[in-house]
XYZ file of C-alpha atoms in Angstrom:
766
model
C 0.000 0.000 0.000
C 1.142 3.447 -0.808
C 1.764 5.726 2.108
C -1.035 8.244 2.644
C 0.063 11.745 1.838
C -0.894 14.479 4.223
C -2.586 17.114 2.169
C -2.564 20.617 3.527
C -6.066 21.760 4.349
C -7.233 24.804 2.437
C -7.843 27.823 4.689
C -11.430 28.938 5.230
C -12.833 32.149 3.814
C -12.974 33.752 7.294
C -9.300 32.974 7.824
C -8.382 34.330 4.398
C -10.388 37.456 5.111
C -8.591 37.888 8.412
C -5.190 37.336 6.756
C -5.954 39.816 4.006
C -6.890 42.401 6.630
C -3.552 41.881 8.365
C -1.722 42.225 5.057
C -3.530 45.405 4.250
C -2.662 46.772 7.673
C 0.994 45.882 7.141
C 1.010 47.574 3.743
C -0.480 50.679 5.245
C 2.151 50.700 8.004
C 4.967 50.251 5.442
C 3.615 53.095 3.368
C 3.497 55.369 6.399
C 7.044 54.363 7.350
C 8.334 55.207 3.846
C 6.674 58.590 3.966
C 8.220 59.329 7.353
C 11.706 58.217 6.201
C 11.541 60.334 3.039
C 10.474 63.330 5.073
C 13.341 62.735 7.493
C 15.828 62.472 4.628
C 14.548 65.706 3.112
C 15.031 67.485 6.442
C 18.636 66.260 6.650
C 19.413 67.589 3.168
C 17.970 70.966 4.022
C 20.095 71.053 7.155
C 23.270 70.286 5.158
C 22.452 73.010 2.645
C 22.041 75.578 5.432
C 25.419 74.540 6.919
C 27.093 74.827 3.501
C 25.768 78.326 2.945
C 26.933 79.300 6.438
C 30.513 77.987 5.738
C 30.816 79.758 2.386
C 29.799 83.029 3.940
C 32.500 82.712 6.596
C 35.438 81.986 4.122
C 37.405 84.731 2.258
C 36.918 84.964 -1.538
C 39.703 83.555 -3.803
C 41.276 86.055 -6.304
C 40.500 85.294 -9.954
C 43.869 86.384 -11.498
C 45.604 83.107 -10.827
C 42.759 81.150 -12.297
C 42.796 83.198 -15.486
C 46.535 82.802 -15.855
C 46.306 79.087 -15.347
C 43.655 78.797 -18.074
C 45.773 80.886 -20.447
C 48.778 78.598 -19.962
C 46.723 75.541 -20.564
C 45.258 76.955 -23.751
C 48.681 77.876 -25.137
C 49.986 74.397 -24.439
C 47.018 72.878 -26.211
C 47.531 75.087 -29.214
C 51.170 74.265 -29.291
C 50.453 70.588 -29.284
C 48.193 71.273 -32.214
C 44.504 71.199 -32.326
C 42.561 69.600 -35.048
C 40.014 71.645 -36.880
C 36.463 70.384 -37.073
C 36.624 69.734 -40.764
C 39.318 67.165 -40.172
C 37.126 65.096 -37.730
C 35.095 62.239 -39.047
C 31.366 62.370 -38.996
C 31.134 59.394 -36.618
C 33.494 61.002 -34.111
C 31.632 64.269 -34.316
C 28.322 62.498 -33.626
C 29.851 60.685 -30.652
C 31.103 63.942 -29.176
C 27.680 65.519 -29.532
C 26.060 62.581 -27.700
C 28.633 62.766 -24.935
C 28.025 66.480 -24.602
C 24.437 65.755 -23.605
C 25.523 63.610 -20.651
C 25.924 65.162 -17.215
C 29.357 63.648 -16.644
C 30.697 65.155 -19.804
C 29.319 68.588 -19.058
C 30.437 68.712 -15.419
C 33.838 67.284 -16.231
C 36.812 69.651 -15.914
C 38.205 69.673 -19.484
C 41.285 71.618 -18.464
C 42.709 68.571 -16.760
C 43.946 65.519 -18.595
C 42.618 63.064 -15.975
C 40.183 60.350 -17.064
C 36.452 60.643 -16.491
C 36.324 58.158 -13.590
C 39.284 59.568 -11.752
C 39.075 60.065 -7.986
C 37.642 63.341 -6.781
C 39.852 65.939 -5.394
C 39.855 66.182 -1.659
C 40.280 69.961 -1.698
C 36.879 70.571 -3.295
C 34.748 72.876 -1.274
C 31.426 71.927 0.227
C 29.548 73.911 -2.408
C 31.254 72.061 -5.224
C 30.460 68.720 -3.608
C 26.802 69.730 -3.234
C 26.656 70.950 -6.838
C 28.117 67.723 -8.137
C 25.385 65.668 -6.421
C 22.456 64.690 -8.672
C 19.367 66.773 -8.218
C 16.306 65.118 -6.608
C 13.225 65.447 -8.700
C 10.077 66.749 -7.006
C 7.908 63.861 -5.959
C 4.274 63.861 -6.786
C 1.903 64.040 -3.803
C 0.717 60.655 -2.757
C -2.925 59.983 -3.312
C -5.190 58.805 -0.499
C -6.613 55.307 -0.942
C -9.947 54.014 0.336
C -9.827 50.265 1.053
C -12.867 48.266 -0.024
C -14.017 44.764 0.784
C -11.775 42.140 -0.865
C -12.909 39.822 -3.675
C -12.358 36.113 -3.494
C -11.141 34.432 -6.692
C -9.800 31.036 -7.640
C -6.300 32.349 -7.174
C -7.119 33.766 -3.722
C -8.308 37.005 -2.157
C -7.857 40.160 -4.238
C -7.804 43.396 -2.204
C -9.878 46.234 -3.660
C -9.275 49.961 -3.240
C -10.089 53.242 -4.932
C -8.404 56.616 -4.917
C -10.024 59.322 -2.881
C -10.986 62.225 -5.136
C -8.831 65.283 -4.431
C -10.250 68.725 -4.874
C -7.541 71.281 -5.623
C -7.460 74.480 -3.667
C -7.541 76.576 -6.831
C -10.763 74.914 -7.952
C -12.293 75.466 -4.532
C -11.329 79.121 -4.606
C -12.804 79.477 -8.094
C -16.057 77.854 -6.905
C -16.187 80.168 -3.915
C -15.613 83.156 -6.135
C -18.380 82.009 -8.450
C -20.714 81.485 -5.513
C -19.955 84.859 -4.036
C -20.443 86.638 -7.311
C -24.203 86.854 -7.087
C -26.318 89.495 -8.660
C -26.603 92.536 -6.517
C -29.793 92.646 -4.454
C -32.170 95.471 -5.102
C -32.139 98.225 -2.507
C -34.221 97.363 0.585
C -37.475 99.130 1.057
C -37.759 101.391 4.102
C -39.287 99.689 7.169
C -42.754 100.872 7.919
C -43.331 102.226 11.414
C -46.662 101.108 12.913
C -48.640 103.248 15.288
C -49.782 102.048 18.717
C -53.320 101.423 17.521
C -52.077 99.381 14.565
C -49.828 97.271 16.828
C -52.688 96.579 19.244
C -54.969 95.603 16.369
C -52.290 93.381 14.834
C -51.736 91.657 18.182
C -55.452 91.123 18.713
C -55.887 89.638 15.229
C -52.848 87.362 15.554
C -53.898 86.210 19.004
C -57.391 85.400 17.818
C -56.047 83.333 14.925
C -53.658 81.435 17.197
C -56.398 80.703 19.717
C -58.652 79.289 17.003
C -55.776 77.153 15.722
C -55.021 75.812 19.236
C -58.703 75.042 19.828
C -59.058 73.214 16.519
C -55.952 71.095 17.152
C -57.050 70.235 20.696
C -60.551 69.260 19.523
C -59.150 67.048 16.776
C -56.771 65.324 19.206
C -59.491 64.625 21.770
C -61.858 63.364 19.080
C -59.436 60.753 17.715
C -56.278 60.445 19.862
C -54.855 57.353 18.129
C -54.680 59.073 14.722
C -53.692 62.545 15.944
C -50.119 62.170 17.152
C -48.902 64.502 14.375
C -51.391 67.153 15.474
C -50.215 66.693 19.060
C -46.667 67.334 17.878
C -47.820 70.401 15.921
C -49.475 71.767 19.045
C -46.354 71.124 21.121
C -44.153 72.903 18.559
C -46.203 76.053 19.199
C -44.333 76.327 22.508
C -41.530 77.905 20.478
C -43.680 80.793 19.226
C -41.381 83.548 17.907
C -43.839 86.397 17.435
C -42.813 88.722 20.256
C -46.234 90.384 20.446
C -48.106 87.179 21.371
C -45.336 84.760 22.376
C -45.992 84.809 26.133
C -49.770 84.420 25.868
C -49.588 81.692 23.228
C -47.057 79.656 25.201
C -49.200 79.815 28.332
C -52.271 78.719 26.395
C -50.392 75.845 24.761
C -48.999 74.659 28.121
C -52.458 74.542 29.694
C -54.016 72.966 26.591
C -51.437 70.199 26.515
C -51.993 69.614 30.240
C -55.703 68.979 29.743
C -55.076 66.841 26.642
C -52.583 64.558 28.399
C -54.889 64.225 31.410
C -57.685 63.124 29.079
C -55.910 60.779 26.633
C -53.351 59.172 28.950
C -54.217 55.505 29.624
C -54.880 54.198 33.119
C -51.731 52.066 33.094
C -48.001 52.583 32.801
C -46.580 52.078 29.304
C -43.486 49.903 29.276
C -40.912 49.668 26.468
C -41.185 46.686 24.133
C -38.603 43.902 24.245
C -36.638 42.796 21.195
C -38.769 39.680 20.855
C -41.991 41.697 20.982
C -40.702 44.087 18.331
C -39.894 41.283 15.876
C -43.031 39.241 16.585
C -45.987 39.461 14.248
C -49.106 40.973 15.806
C -52.560 42.027 14.722
C -53.181 45.310 13.005
C -55.079 46.690 16.006
C -52.247 45.753 18.348
C -49.668 47.388 16.082
C -51.773 50.535 15.890
C -52.064 50.655 19.674
C -48.298 50.228 20.024
C -47.610 53.100 17.642
C -50.052 55.313 19.543
C -48.436 54.488 22.890
C -44.950 55.118 21.519
C -45.955 58.477 20.045
C -47.817 59.485 23.209
C -44.840 58.706 25.452
C -42.502 60.615 23.124
C -44.659 63.756 23.068
C -45.311 63.553 26.829
C -41.571 63.374 27.451
C -40.895 66.400 25.231
C -43.672 68.291 27.027
C -42.126 67.612 30.438
C -38.707 68.670 29.128
C -40.232 71.949 27.924
C -41.732 72.563 31.381
C -38.395 71.818 33.032
C -36.507 74.111 30.652
C -38.986 76.922 31.291
C -38.339 76.708 35.036
C -34.559 76.534 34.503
C -34.587 79.628 32.291
C -36.467 81.506 34.980
C -34.041 80.335 37.675
C -30.936 81.275 35.693
C -32.461 84.527 34.362
C -30.514 84.288 31.113
C -31.865 85.312 27.729
C -30.919 83.112 24.775
C -29.932 84.689 21.476
C -32.845 83.089 19.661
C -35.338 83.997 22.418
C -37.904 86.734 21.931
C -39.079 86.937 25.559
C -37.991 89.399 28.204
C -36.827 88.536 31.707
C -40.126 89.686 33.181
C -42.057 87.205 31.057
C -40.044 84.284 32.436
C -41.712 84.457 35.846
C -45.251 84.228 34.449
C -44.293 81.286 32.244
C -42.564 79.577 35.176
C -45.684 79.900 37.337
C -47.802 78.274 34.619
C -45.195 75.530 34.158
C -45.129 74.779 37.906
C -48.933 74.680 37.996
C -48.937 72.161 35.111
C -46.327 69.981 36.845
C -48.304 69.983 40.112
C -51.494 69.024 38.282
C -49.734 66.210 36.405
C -48.200 64.949 39.649
C -51.658 64.628 41.210
C -53.678 63.488 38.189
C -51.250 61.069 36.489
C -49.641 59.430 39.509
C -50.000 56.031 37.786
C -48.426 57.114 34.485
C -44.838 57.247 33.248
C -42.261 59.784 34.488
C -44.147 60.368 37.766
C -40.955 60.174 39.834
C -39.312 62.680 37.483
C -42.171 65.108 38.119
C -41.767 64.661 41.887
C -38.050 65.435 41.550
C -38.938 68.704 39.803
C -41.775 69.820 42.099
C -40.608 68.926 45.625
C -37.444 71.136 45.713
C -39.625 74.144 44.791
C -41.393 74.018 48.187
C -38.446 76.055 49.510
C -38.371 78.506 46.615
C -37.912 82.229 47.167
C -41.055 83.025 45.197
C -43.865 82.617 47.735
C -46.546 81.953 45.123
C -44.647 79.057 43.544
C -43.598 77.663 46.946
C -47.176 77.693 48.290
C -48.419 76.065 45.098
C -45.911 73.215 45.459
C -46.604 72.824 49.194
C -50.317 72.340 48.598
C -49.632 69.889 45.767
C -47.326 67.745 47.928
C -49.859 67.750 50.780
C -52.560 66.493 48.406
C -50.147 63.888 47.079
C -49.584 62.542 50.611
C -53.295 62.471 51.361
C -54.310 60.633 48.186
C -51.364 58.214 48.099
C -52.859 54.834 48.996
C -49.859 52.588 48.386
C -46.853 54.644 49.540
C -44.620 54.767 46.451
C -45.079 58.485 45.776
C -44.813 59.377 49.481
C -41.526 57.520 49.784
C -40.058 59.312 46.741
C -41.152 62.742 48.019
C -39.845 62.121 51.569
C -36.437 61.091 50.202
C -36.168 64.339 48.254
C -37.286 66.434 51.270
C -34.696 64.756 53.496
C -31.939 65.365 50.953
C -33.078 68.977 50.486
C -32.937 69.722 54.225
C -29.504 68.147 54.573
C -28.014 69.779 51.457
C -29.092 73.254 52.587
C -27.657 72.730 56.072
C -31.112 72.861 57.746
C -31.723 76.423 56.481
C -35.149 75.866 54.962
C -38.663 77.110 55.625
C -40.598 75.373 58.451
C -43.327 74.534 55.927
C -40.923 72.020 54.364
C -41.104 69.835 57.483
C -44.724 70.627 58.253
C -45.636 68.843 55.012
C -44.557 65.562 56.627
C -47.442 65.844 59.098
C -49.841 64.992 56.244
C -48.361 61.526 55.675
C -50.951 58.740 55.867
C -48.941 56.349 58.042
C -50.818 54.616 60.817
C -48.861 51.398 61.229
C -45.412 50.111 60.393
C -43.521 46.861 60.561
C -42.352 45.815 64.006
C -39.929 43.109 64.967
C -41.830 39.856 64.971
C -41.369 36.813 67.124
C -39.867 33.613 65.841
C -43.298 32.024 65.588
C -44.578 34.879 63.458
C -41.589 34.804 61.140
C -41.975 31.124 60.287
C -43.057 30.618 56.747
C -46.503 29.464 55.944
C -47.033 25.860 55.032
C -46.206 25.223 51.418
C -48.506 23.521 48.981
C -48.646 19.762 49.191
C -46.333 17.892 46.865
C -47.555 15.256 44.441
C -46.237 12.410 46.598
C -47.994 13.763 49.711
C -51.256 14.142 47.806
C -51.016 10.598 46.465
C -50.267 9.255 49.918
C -52.819 11.203 51.973
C -55.652 11.997 49.548
C -57.972 9.945 47.435
C -58.280 10.420 43.700
C -61.386 12.594 44.015
C -59.800 14.661 46.801
C -56.701 15.221 44.680
C -58.887 16.414 41.840
C -60.730 18.874 44.087
C -57.431 20.025 45.650
C -55.969 20.762 42.238
C -59.007 22.815 41.197
C -58.894 24.725 44.486
C -55.213 25.615 44.087
C -55.786 26.767 40.518
C -58.650 28.993 41.654
C -56.482 30.526 44.403
C -53.726 31.338 41.933
C -56.183 33.019 39.573
C -57.659 35.069 42.409
C -54.198 36.227 43.447
C -53.369 37.250 39.889
C -56.650 39.092 39.442
C -56.341 40.906 42.780
C -55.798 44.605 42.047
C -55.100 45.792 45.602
C -51.551 46.117 46.863
C -50.191 43.511 49.163
C -50.464 44.580 52.788
C -46.949 43.433 53.640
C -45.484 45.444 50.771
C -47.431 48.489 51.888
C -46.121 48.112 55.434
C -42.558 47.900 54.129
C -42.985 51.116 52.171
C -44.477 52.899 55.188
C -41.684 51.647 57.421
C -38.993 52.878 55.048
C -40.744 56.255 54.693
C -41.034 56.728 58.451
C -37.386 55.764 58.984
C -36.325 58.584 56.657
C -38.645 61.011 58.475
C -37.200 60.096 61.882
C -33.668 60.307 60.495
C -34.349 63.894 59.417
C -35.892 64.756 62.804
C -33.012 63.246 64.806
C -30.420 65.081 62.707
C -32.061 68.408 63.520
C -32.362 67.550 67.242
C -28.675 66.669 67.299
C -27.118 69.389 65.132
C -29.583 72.282 64.846
C -31.464 72.662 68.125
C -31.633 76.448 67.716
C -33.029 76.223 64.215
C -36.455 77.510 63.228
C -37.258 73.916 62.275
C -37.355 72.739 65.898
C -41.108 73.393 66.400
C -41.920 71.426 63.254
C -39.640 68.598 64.425
C -41.283 68.429 67.846
C -44.741 68.511 66.289
C -43.798 65.696 63.921
C -42.339 63.613 66.727
C -45.511 64.163 68.722
C -47.593 62.774 65.870
C -45.439 59.766 64.946
C -43.885 59.051 68.361
C -45.986 55.906 68.895
C -44.327 54.402 65.809
C -40.737 55.002 66.930
C -38.567 51.971 67.505
C -38.218 50.921 71.148
C -34.421 51.269 71.015
C -34.549 55.081 70.749
C -36.933 55.736 73.661
C -34.402 56.399 76.446
C -32.190 58.710 74.402
C -35.152 60.628 73.015
C -36.704 61.201 76.448
C -33.370 62.529 77.749
C -33.097 64.957 74.811
C -36.683 66.198 75.281
C -36.129 66.780 78.992
C -32.957 68.770 78.294
C -34.800 70.924 75.776
C -37.527 71.730 78.320
C -35.034 72.540 81.085
C -32.936 74.757 78.799
C -35.669 77.409 78.812
C -35.038 78.327 75.157
C -38.346 76.901 73.917
C -41.538 78.882 73.619
C -44.813 77.714 75.107
C -46.012 75.776 72.070
C -42.665 73.989 71.627
C -42.586 72.919 75.268
C -46.119 71.493 74.905
C -44.936 69.523 71.875
C -42.054 68.097 73.924
C -44.484 66.892 76.587
C -46.846 65.480 73.973
C -43.993 63.612 72.254
C -42.810 62.071 75.505
C -46.251 60.736 76.435
C -46.994 59.516 72.906
C -43.812 57.460 73.143
C -44.879 55.981 76.465
C -48.439 55.301 75.317
C -47.422 53.176 72.321
C -44.749 50.517 72.537
C -43.480 52.271 75.673
C -46.185 50.632 77.793
C -43.766 47.807 78.486
C -41.261 50.253 79.995
C -41.487 50.954 83.700
C -40.905 54.724 83.511
C -42.604 57.424 85.581
C -42.297 60.714 83.619
C -42.783 62.867 86.745
C -40.798 65.767 85.281
C -43.150 66.043 82.325
C -46.240 65.987 84.605
C -44.693 68.750 86.700
C -43.821 70.856 83.667
C -47.333 70.696 82.202
C -48.957 71.392 85.592
C -46.688 74.415 86.037
C -47.302 75.849 82.549
C -51.087 75.334 82.256
C -51.701 78.941 83.284
C -49.832 80.000 80.136
C -53.057 79.462 78.224
C -55.223 82.552 77.842
C -57.841 84.174 75.642
C -55.110 85.820 73.573
C -52.698 84.350 71.038
C -52.116 81.195 73.068
C -55.750 80.139 72.732
C -54.841 77.970 69.716
C -52.339 76.081 71.889
C -55.232 74.745 73.955
C -55.624 71.891 71.459
C -52.115 70.605 72.220
C -52.732 70.908 75.970
C -55.983 68.944 75.679
C -54.241 66.193 73.706
C -51.488 66.040 76.333
C -54.026 65.739 79.161
C -55.857 62.975 77.299
C -52.655 60.938 76.938
C -51.212 61.761 80.379
C -54.245 61.223 82.599
C -57.073 59.397 80.834
C -55.087 56.763 78.928
C -52.557 56.263 81.746
C -55.079 56.308 84.588
C -53.654 53.092 86.037
C -50.225 54.720 86.460
C -51.565 58.062 87.782
C -52.236 58.660 91.485
C -55.487 60.194 92.758
C -53.661 63.188 94.259
C -52.119 64.049 90.890
C -55.441 63.722 89.047
C -57.297 65.958 91.565
C -54.588 68.631 91.294
C -54.977 68.745 87.519
C -58.797 68.914 87.719
C -58.668 71.818 90.194
C -56.216 73.769 88.017
C -58.294 73.116 84.893
C -61.442 74.456 86.554
C -59.576 77.664 87.447
C -58.225 77.928 83.883
C -61.727 77.609 82.363
C -62.555 81.071 83.759
C -59.801 82.840 81.750
C -60.059 81.429 78.236
C -62.430 81.697 75.284
C -65.671 79.684 75.246
C -64.387 76.955 72.933
C -61.373 76.421 75.228
C -63.650 76.362 78.275
C -65.842 73.707 76.649
C -62.795 71.558 75.831
C -61.381 71.911 79.357
C -64.711 71.034 81.004
C -65.048 68.018 78.685
C -61.601 66.842 79.850
C -62.647 67.343 83.485
C -65.765 65.248 82.847
C -63.607 62.421 81.523
C -61.342 62.571 84.590
C -64.336 62.521 86.975
C -65.565 59.370 85.239
C -62.099 57.780 85.201
C -61.502 58.516 88.920
C -64.826 58.039 90.781
C -63.250 58.952 94.154
C -62.675 62.455 92.848
C -66.262 63.387 93.811
C -64.912 64.748 97.125
C -64.021 67.893 95.165
C -67.778 68.492 94.737
C -68.460 68.283 98.511
C -67.794 71.423 100.576
C -68.016 69.634 103.922
C -65.336 67.016 103.259
C -61.910 68.005 104.521
C -58.593 66.228 104.604
C -55.307 66.935 106.333
C -53.485 70.148 105.487
C -54.335 73.135 103.322
C -54.579 73.495 99.551
C -51.468 75.177 98.088
C -52.415 76.530 94.639
C -49.046 78.246 94.105
C -47.094 74.980 94.490
C -45.824 73.502 91.182
C -45.792 69.898 92.387
C -49.213 68.270 91.759
C -48.516 65.440 94.222
C -47.993 67.740 97.219
C -50.445 70.631 96.714
C -53.213 68.960 98.825
C -55.924 69.322 96.184
C -58.232 67.066 98.210
C -58.712 69.912 100.707
C -60.419 72.229 98.219
C -63.609 72.252 96.109
C -64.485 73.077 92.515
C -66.225 76.353 93.389
C -65.387 77.675 89.875
C -68.195 75.511 88.458
C -70.743 77.654 90.261
C -69.399 80.741 88.474
C -69.330 78.956 85.108
C -73.045 78.179 85.446
C -73.638 81.905 84.844
C -71.377 82.004 81.732
C -72.681 83.865 78.648
C -72.135 80.786 76.427
C -74.997 78.272 76.739
C -72.844 75.188 76.158
C -70.450 76.243 78.932
C -73.418 76.576 81.287
C -74.626 73.074 80.332
C -71.196 71.524 81.020
C -70.804 73.358 84.348
C -74.225 72.182 85.603
C -73.420 68.654 84.426
C -70.137 68.565 86.395
C -71.720 70.065 89.516
C -74.178 67.140 89.489
C -71.272 64.669 89.405
C -71.266 64.038 85.591
C -74.277 61.688 85.530
C -74.932 59.552 82.446
C -78.708 59.635 82.907
C -81.259 62.132 84.136
C -82.134 65.727 83.470
C -78.567 66.947 84.028
C -77.020 64.379 81.675
C -75.360 65.707 78.527
C -77.121 65.332 75.171
C -75.666 62.815 72.728
C -74.287 65.588 70.482
C -71.961 66.656 73.330
C -71.256 63.424 75.195
C -70.083 61.477 72.139
C -67.554 64.069 71.011
C -64.005 64.415 72.288
C -62.565 67.538 73.864
C -60.542 68.412 70.734
C -63.604 68.046 68.490
C -65.686 70.258 70.771
C -62.908 72.875 70.777
C -62.923 73.049 66.956
C -66.742 72.936 66.692
C -67.234 76.012 68.895
C -64.225 77.942 67.604
C -64.727 81.627 66.796
C -61.835 82.014 64.360
C -64.298 82.719 61.541
C -66.001 85.436 63.647
C -69.181 83.399 64.112
C -70.951 82.439 67.322
C -72.063 78.841 67.815
C -74.919 78.483 68.597
C -76.232 81.614 66.800
C -77.152 84.604 68.944
C -80.949 84.972 69.437
C -82.659 87.977 67.872
C -83.979 89.243 71.237
C -80.554 90.325 72.408
C -80.192 93.353 70.077
C -83.649 94.575 71.169
C -82.639 94.322 74.809
C -79.535 96.378 74.052
C -81.658 99.030 72.372
C -84.019 99.125 75.395
C -81.092 99.538 77.777
C -79.601 102.341 75.699
C -82.942 104.129 75.483
C -83.527 103.876 79.237
C -80.167 105.421 80.099
C -80.083 108.989 81.466
C -79.460 111.689 78.879
C -76.673 113.152 80.996
C -74.574 110.147 80.141
């Protein structure tokens, strides 16, 4: 058998293509190297020429007399030797001499010497002579640029393809420019007509009317058929760049508001997501494709609209006029107000739609803006957002931005920024669960367990039941409760982080009242680990004496809200807070502090009624006695709230009825000026103030005073009606408030007549 020859395997086309690319790269590198070397060589020659010129200039010139004499001697010798005339030379020799005369060596040869042509050069030749004897280098043509194309594969192999890049000469370009510039002279411009004021006003009115009709027609067409009107929506949006200076501001405002109403009307009730690559390539129905195109166009135009609103606000903030802008600086503020109003409306109306977080990022920082109108507009919008947020996503995003805003500005913001947090709808959060609660629920039965424990019919019913449960879970539209709790917990953690930062680093800031008010509202949701430290901080703030009356009440309220929530498990007696509130109750009056009565009533509700098991009888009687004295000095709504609180304490502490008996007497004397409620001997006094309150001018105050004098009975003629007994002290305070300059209940008509009778019966001397 013949030995098997190993044939070389032919390379693949991909390999050949790769090799050809490498070869082309190498050729390009070689070409670049040659160009660089030729340029380097040319620079060397230029350097040598400069040196030669420098040397010749430095040497002294050689006299020409010797040279002339030498040539004369040589000529005489030649003539002596005999020179042949031309007519004696053969034609062939003469032709040879003529050919040799055309050669460079024959011309440059020194004929005066008898040396052969290829003799060695003289060493005494100057540098100039050596340079002159060198052959001249012809001017090289400029290399042409080559564009490499894809190679062609042939039987012989891969053939590289390339073409020359067309070169446009500078002269041709100049000629073309000259031709272009040589245009026929324009006719002289006509003089600009100057319009009068009446003509300008009429022109503006006509233009504005036309633009309004155009905007209305576009908006009507879009609302009539949104899916086929994306181009009209774009045309309407382009009108935001109106360049007519007479109507630009008005038209832009109208277009902004029109687009706002259009997007609110045509936006779907779901969030549009981008299509995947598979969905784009898949074949779908014509209706589905039409819906996709509409959604894509809607999202695009909505995005451009939001960018226009953002740019309008930025231009107003920077107060810079662009070259192409026709508006003045004064017009920027009006446009910015309209843009902010549109953003606030979109944030509230389209909270489910795309770019909602982007809108929140634009609106929330404006709550601390210098312009009061814009700041108030954003504050109200964020409050509404908190109140209508059912799931917590928008609230979490807004709280994050508020926290970052307060920190970035070093706590130098308006108090309204933190007061917004009081409108959060957070009533419960996640707490640390026990091990039993954290155990996972029992999983679904496996196939082997079903086969072992269930019959065939039971397995069939079990399978149908599980399928139904899965479908119900998928169809359930409400948010999962656990997910909602997680969002609320994260939101509240950020709120407390902001509050604790201010308590630690900016206790003298104007934000402290808002912080204390917020802590008072959400204190029952604070983690148990922070209770001790927070109570110490609140006590230090009260003892410092730098807080006003309202702030000190908030400190007390916060402390007792902490102890009434998860703090029930702590064995703490906040005696200092009881003493502080008892001492400062007389700070309430019928003046500006009347509004602080609400906070005091809430504190008393938490301190005495809800903690009645931890409060002694002596302390409760001291508070009731001081409240009855205070009811004489405040407005009627405050008196009603205070008497309602006293009624609750009389019912919570039945032994307190000794204050209604004048004959009962204990040991010691009552000390009303003492600030310690435990040691003022309140059991030795009586609530004589109720007798005075029964003659109060307000009928509801008289009803409450008579009810308390009778011992707060639940039945009988002196029992309270249901409209008063079922309402809390805070609700009664707000119901009978006179902030709106109205009297509740209305004043009877007989009173003015009585006043007239009294005035008429007065002596005339008065």
